[in-house]
Every structure is written in structure tokens, then in C-alpha cells.
Amino acid sequence: MKTGLRLFLVDDNPADVGLTREALATSPRHSAIESVADGTEAMAFLECKGKYASAERPDVVILDLSLPKKSGLSVLAAMKDAPKLRGIPVVIFSTSQLNDDVLRSYEMGASCYVSKPGNLADFFAAVKSIEEFWCDRVRLPRQGE
Amino acid sequence: MSSAGVKLALVTPAPKAQLRVLLLEDNQLDAELVLRALRKGGWDVTARVVQDEAAFTLALRTYSPEIVLADFNLPSWTGMAALDVLRSETPDIPMILVSGALGDVTAVECIKRGVTDYVLKDGLARLPEAVRRALEENHQHALRRQAEENLARKVEELARSNADLEQFAYVASHDLQEPLRMVAAYTQLLSERYVGKLDENADKFLGYASEGALRMQVLIQDLLAFSRVGRSGTPGAKVDCNAVMQDVLKTLGPAVEESGAIVTCSELPVVWGERTQIAQVLQNLIGNAIKFRGTEPPRISVQAEKEESHWLFRVADNGIGIPAESVDNIFVVFQRLHGRTEYAGNGIGLAICKKIVERYGGRIWVESQVGGGSTFKFTLPLQPPDQPEEGKP
């Protein structure tokens, strides 16, 4: 059985977090999923601050764009500014189909941009393909080296 | 009542009326003759007589005359220079030149530059009538100007409320997507997990709920597409409709093949617009011609011919046709003539066609008979659009 990814989900919509967990629940990869609901919490988690002092570094961040407190793009910018976080791939996972959002995400260093599909089957397929791609197809930096 | 109100607000000339005259005249005797002619003509005149620029300007500001009478040549100034001062101070007061003989060319030049009339000093009997006419004309001008201002304001208000509505439709449909996505996803998840595990009714209810959510998603997508028509780009590029037709036929390929349709197409023009939008119009019309076919395989012809100020396009078919009472309705958003089970679709296609065509300053309509096929016609201007605005020119 494959070892999964350590996924970090930043999404203020519990329904989407629920769907994402559902999509991966039957996956053979056993990804660990942790999630927070706003941009400030996301940065605290990534920087292991406060209650997240013992948080483990994720392999991939799945980031929504419209977030309370600190927007998705601000989180992305802050990550790319921080030497310790810059190497973590960020998948933007958003409902927005605006070309502006897509372009800015890539300009700011997002690894890829995936639109949240409206249909359940497509949503599941999207989440599964993100996991499969980052788990099976891609070489990620080893931690602590 | 209201017309009386309007009249009160503006200068209304009436016989025996009081008249405040600003008279630019260096010769006292001439000034006296002018005023006497006016009184003789029935005007109750009060006047201020001035001779130079300073006094003239001051009088304009403090005396508020209803009319200016001016000599053409003065020792230190001219009547035409006075006209310039008058116009820079106020656009509303008419001016009549009262002068010795002027050449025709000079007189015409004066009128061109905005003098209302020109009266000879040895023909002063005509002056009262000239003043009356000047005031009347001025009054009409003011009315027209007010009407034009009202109209311009109304047009602006309409444009703004139209823009507000579009913005509303866009924002509403955009923001509705998100919660609807949750409803759709979770009813689908419920169906997947629990179908067959509850009772028969529950299965039916879940089916209705997910069907409804999915249909609403499509409707909202359509509404977004509709409200995007006016938002995307400027319709200012040259588009070769022959190339567009190639794309459209490629897109519709499976439908053409499946229905056995024969699409014929004449040489099409190059028009001004946005390629994707022109393509959308043709695709929707041809797609409809295939969808609403009769028992025969569809025969569809696409033609365009040049008319005076526009291209006239025709998309003709041998389909089921449209009842006379419905030929206008079909262009309204979400208007459908048939049940969902007979023909698929939401009734957005023709509304989008109309919006696109009108965006470019064209018109779209249909000529049809039930059972006798339909011919959709639309026009696109020959000239590029000056302003990328909504609506007809």
C-alpha cells in the first residue's frame, strides 16, 4: 500500500473540506489531511506558531482563494516570501474562473490552478487527480535534508 | 398646470410687455431713435445705453438685460467684439445689430457668428418686430435646449439603470453558484450513498432534489453567459464570417451528421465584431435549425447580402416553424415554446443572439410559418462601431 501525502487544506467552506475528505477517503494512498478555515490560521499552521507548535510540514498545500482574514493570494505571497515554506508546492483550488485570478496565481508562484467543479463526480475526480499527480507522478523535495 | 410652470421659468415675449434693453451706441440721437422705435412698436422699454467694453460688461452683469442692441462701429470698440463678450458672459441673451449700411458679406458674417438679426438705422420701423422675433426664437431655443437636456438626462439614467441591472444579474448569478454547488454536490452524495437504503419515496425525493439542483446550475451558467455578452472586450475587430462558419460547422459536426442536415452557405462578408460572439450567433441559429427539424432531414442555408448601411444575414431552414404569436417571444431570456421532454435547452440561445446583434447596432427577427420552416434574419453594420455601447444606434 502506498504512503500518501501530507495534505494541508486551506478552505473556509466546511462543505468543500468535507467533499475533499470524502473524495480521498477510499484512496489507497492514505493521505493525511489537515485543514484550517482562514488565511491567518494557515500561516500560523505553516510557521508552527501558537497551538500549531507541533504541526508537521505538509507536502502539498491546497489553497482556496477567497478566504477570511487573509486572502488566498496573500497566503501564497507570504509562503513564497518565507525561505522555509517557498519549496512547498501550492495547488490553488477555487471556484473562480476569472482569468485574472488564474494568471495572478501563477505569477505569484502557484504550482497549478484547479477550478472546483460544480458536479460531484467531477469534484471527486479533480481531488483524486490532484492527489494522484502529487503522490505518484511528481518528485517532491525530501524534508530535513 | 405643468406647462404654465414651464412658461414661468422661461422668458415669454408678449406684446406691450416690459423690455430691458442694453444698447451699445455712441450716438445719443441714434440711441433715442432706437428706443422711440421700440416704444412705438408697443414695447414698454427700459434701457441702459453704454459706449465701451467696460460699461457693456458691467451692464451685462448688473442690469440683466433681455436683449442687446448694438451698433456695428463704435469709436473705441465694435459690435462684433461686444458679441464675443456677450457670449462669454451668457449664452441666453439675443443680440441685434442696429447699424448704418453694412455690406451683404459683413451682414452674413455677423449672422453666422451668432447675431440674431440685423436692422438698418434708416429702417428702424422693423426693429420692434425684429426684437419680438429674436425673443421668440430665443424662447424656442431655450425650450429645445431644456428638452434636449431632459432627454440626455433620461438616456443617461436609462443607461445607468441598464448597467446596474446587468451588474446585478452578473453578481447574482456568480454568487449563487457557490451555495448551489454545495446543494448539488451533497444531494448527489446523498443519492449515491443512500439510494436503495431508505424507502422508495426517499429515492424519488433525492432524485428530484439533485435533478433540480443540476438544472439550476445550468440555468445560472446560461444567465452568466448572457450577462457576459455585454462585458467581454470591444466589438471593434474585423471578423471573416467564412472562417467563422468553418468553425461553427466543425463544432456542430456531430449534430449535422446525426440529423443528416445539409448546410449550404453563400460567400459571407467580413464584419466588425468579436469573433467568438459572431460565431455564437451563427452557431445558435444553425443549431436551432437542426434541433427544431421536421420529419425531413434539415436543409439549412446561410446567406448574406449588402444593403444600404448594413449586411443582411439569413439563416433559413425547413424545420417545424414558429407560430405567428410567438415570433417576438422567442428572443426573450428563458422563453421556451416546447416542453423540456420534446426539445432540450433553456431558452437562452436566441436571447444571446439578440443581445450580441444589438450590441453591434444590428437587429434580429424571424419570418416563419408553422410547418413551413423559419428564416432568421439579422443585420450587422457595414461601419465599425464608434462606441461599444448597448442598444440600437
CSV table of N, CA, C and O in Angstrom, one decimal, chain A residues 13-16 18-19 22 95-98 116-121 123-124, chain B residues 170 174 177-178 180-182 184-186 188-190 192-193 214 217 221 228:
chain,number,residue,atom,x,y,z
A,13,ASN,N,-14.8,26.8,3.6
A,13,ASN,CA,-16.1,26.2,3.4
A,13,ASN,C,-16.1,24.7,3.9
A,13,ASN,O,-15.5,23.9,3.2
A,14,PRO,N,-16.7,24.5,5.0
A,14,PRO,CA,-16.6,23.1,5.6
A,14,PRO,C,-17.2,22.1,4.6
A,14,PRO,O,-16.7,20.9,4.6
A,15,ALA,N,-18.1,22.5,3.8
A,15,ALA,CA,-18.7,21.6,2.9
A,15,ALA,C,-17.7,21.1,1.8
A,15,ALA,O,-17.6,19.9,1.5
A,16,ASP,N,-16.8,22.0,1.4
A,16,ASP,CA,-15.8,21.6,0.4
A,16,ASP,C,-14.7,20.8,1.1
A,16,ASP,O,-14.2,19.8,0.5
A,18,GLY,N,-15.3,18.8,3.6
A,18,GLY,CA,-15.9,17.5,3.7
A,18,GLY,C,-15.9,16.7,2.4
A,18,GLY,O,-15.6,15.5,2.4
A,19,LEU,N,-16.2,17.4,1.3
A,19,LEU,CA,-16.1,16.7,0.0
A,19,LEU,C,-14.7,16.2,-0.3
A,19,LEU,O,-14.6,15.1,-0.9
A,22,GLU,N,-14.1,13.3,1.7
A,22,GLU,CA,-14.8,12.1,1.1
A,22,GLU,C,-14.1,11.6,-0.1
A,22,GLU,O,-14.0,10.3,-0.3
A,95,THR,N,-13.3,28.3,-6.9
A,95,THR,CA,-14.5,28.3,-7.8
A,95,THR,C,-14.2,29.4,-8.9
A,95,THR,O,-14.9,29.3,-9.9
A,96,SER,N,-13.4,30.3,-8.6
A,96,SER,CA,-13.2,31.4,-9.6
A,96,SER,C,-12.7,30.9,-10.9
A,96,SER,O,-11.7,30.1,-10.9
A,97,GLN,N,-13.3,31.4,-12.0
A,97,GLN,CA,-12.8,31.0,-13.3
A,97,GLN,C,-12.3,32.2,-14.0
A,97,GLN,O,-12.0,32.2,-15.2
A,98,LEU,N,-12.1,33.3,-13.2
A,98,LEU,CA,-11.6,34.6,-13.8
A,98,LEU,C,-10.2,34.4,-14.2
A,98,LEU,O,-9.3,33.9,-13.5
A,116,LYS,N,-12.8,24.4,-9.0
A,116,LYS,CA,-13.7,23.5,-8.3
A,116,LYS,C,-14.9,23.2,-9.2
A,116,LYS,O,-15.6,24.0,-9.5
A,117,PRO,N,-15.0,21.9,-9.6
A,117,PRO,CA,-16.2,21.6,-10.5
A,117,PRO,C,-17.5,21.6,-9.7
A,117,PRO,O,-17.5,21.4,-8.5
A,118,GLY,N,-18.6,21.9,-10.4
A,118,GLY,CA,-19.9,22.0,-9.8
A,118,GLY,C,-20.5,20.7,-9.6
A,118,GLY,O,-21.4,20.6,-8.7
A,119,ASN,N,-20.1,19.7,-10.3
A,119,ASN,CA,-20.7,18.4,-10.3
A,119,ASN,C,-19.9,17.5,-9.4
A,119,ASN,O,-18.7,17.5,-9.4
A,120,LEU,N,-20.6,16.7,-8.6
A,120,LEU,CA,-20.0,15.8,-7.6
A,120,LEU,C,-18.9,14.9,-8.2
A,120,LEU,O,-17.8,14.8,-7.7
A,121,ALA,N,-19.3,14.2,-9.2
A,121,ALA,CA,-18.3,13.2,-9.8
A,121,ALA,C,-17.1,14.0,-10.3
A,121,ALA,O,-16.0,13.5,-10.1
A,123,PHE,N,-15.9,16.8,-9.2
A,123,PHE,CA,-15.2,17.3,-8.0
A,123,PHE,C,-14.3,16.2,-7.4
A,123,PHE,O,-13.1,16.4,-7.2
A,124,PHE,N,-14.9,15.0,-7.3
A,124,PHE,CA,-14.2,13.9,-6.8
A,124,PHE,C,-13.0,13.6,-7.7
A,124,PHE,O,-11.9,13.4,-7.2
B,170,TYR,N,-25.2,39.7,-13.2
B,170,TYR,CA,-23.8,39.0,-13.2
B,170,TYR,C,-23.5,38.6,-11.8
B,170,TYR,O,-23.1,37.5,-11.5
B,174,HIS,N,-23.3,34.9,-10.4
B,174,HIS,CA,-22.0,34.5,-10.0
B,174,HIS,C,-22.0,34.0,-8.5
B,174,HIS,O,-21.5,32.9,-8.2
B,177,GLN,N,-23.8,30.6,-7.6
B,177,GLN,CA,-23.1,29.4,-8.0
B,177,GLN,C,-22.5,28.6,-6.8
B,177,GLN,O,-22.6,27.4,-6.7
B,178,GLU,N,-21.9,29.4,-5.9
B,178,GLU,CA,-21.2,28.8,-4.8
B,178,GLU,C,-22.1,27.9,-3.9
B,178,GLU,O,-21.9,26.7,-3.7
B,180,LEU,N,-25.1,27.0,-4.5
B,180,LEU,CA,-25.8,25.9,-5.3
B,180,LEU,C,-24.9,24.7,-5.5
B,180,LEU,O,-25.3,23.6,-5.5
B,181,ARG,N,-23.6,25.0,-5.6
B,181,ARG,CA,-22.6,23.9,-5.8
B,181,ARG,C,-22.7,22.9,-4.6
B,181,ARG,O,-22.6,21.7,-4.8
B,182,MET,N,-22.8,23.5,-3.4
B,182,MET,CA,-22.9,22.7,-2.2
B,182,MET,C,-24.2,21.9,-2.2
B,182,MET,O,-24.2,20.7,-2.0
B,184,ALA,N,-26.0,20.9,-4.8
B,184,ALA,CA,-25.9,19.9,-5.9
B,184,ALA,C,-25.0,18.8,-5.4
B,184,ALA,O,-25.3,17.6,-5.5
B,185,ALA,N,-23.8,19.1,-4.9
B,185,ALA,CA,-22.8,18.1,-4.6
B,185,ALA,C,-23.4,17.2,-3.4
B,185,ALA,O,-23.2,16.0,-3.5
B,186,TYR,N,-24.0,17.8,-2.4
B,186,TYR,CA,-24.4,17.0,-1.3
B,186,TYR,C,-25.7,16.2,-1.6
B,186,TYR,O,-25.8,15.1,-1.0
B,188,GLN,N,-26.2,15.0,-4.5
B,188,GLN,CA,-25.7,13.8,-5.2
B,188,GLN,C,-25.0,12.8,-4.3
B,188,GLN,O,-25.1,11.6,-4.5
B,189,LEU,N,-24.3,13.3,-3.4
B,189,LEU,CA,-23.6,12.4,-2.4
B,189,LEU,C,-24.6,11.6,-1.7
B,189,LEU,O,-24.4,10.4,-1.5
B,190,LEU,N,-25.7,12.3,-1.2
B,190,LEU,CA,-26.7,11.6,-0.5
B,190,LEU,C,-27.3,10.5,-1.4
B,190,LEU,O,-27.5,9.3,-0.9
B,192,GLU,N,-26.0,9.0,-3.9
B,192,GLU,CA,-25.0,7.9,-4.1
B,192,GLU,C,-24.9,7.0,-3.0
B,192,GLU,O,-24.9,5.7,-3.1
B,193,ARG,N,-24.9,7.6,-1.8
B,193,ARG,CA,-24.7,6.8,-0.6
B,193,ARG,C,-26.0,6.0,-0.1
B,193,ARG,O,-25.9,4.9,0.4
B,214,LEU,N,-29.1,20.4,-10.4
B,214,LEU,CA,-28.3,20.4,-11.6
B,214,LEU,C,-28.9,21.3,-12.6
B,214,LEU,O,-28.2,22.0,-13.3
B,217,GLN,N,-28.1,24.8,-11.9
B,217,GLN,CA,-26.7,25.1,-12.2
B,217,GLN,C,-26.6,25.5,-13.7
B,217,GLN,O,-25.9,26.5,-14.0
B,221,GLN,N,-25.5,29.1,-15.2
B,221,GLN,CA,-24.4,29.2,-16.2
B,221,GLN,C,-24.9,30.0,-17.5
B,221,GLN,O,-24.2,30.8,-18.0
B,228,ARG,N,-22.6,38.0,-19.7
B,228,ARG,CA,-21.2,38.3,-20.1
B,228,ARG,C,-21.1,38.9,-21.5
B,228,ARG,O,-20.1,39.5,-21.9
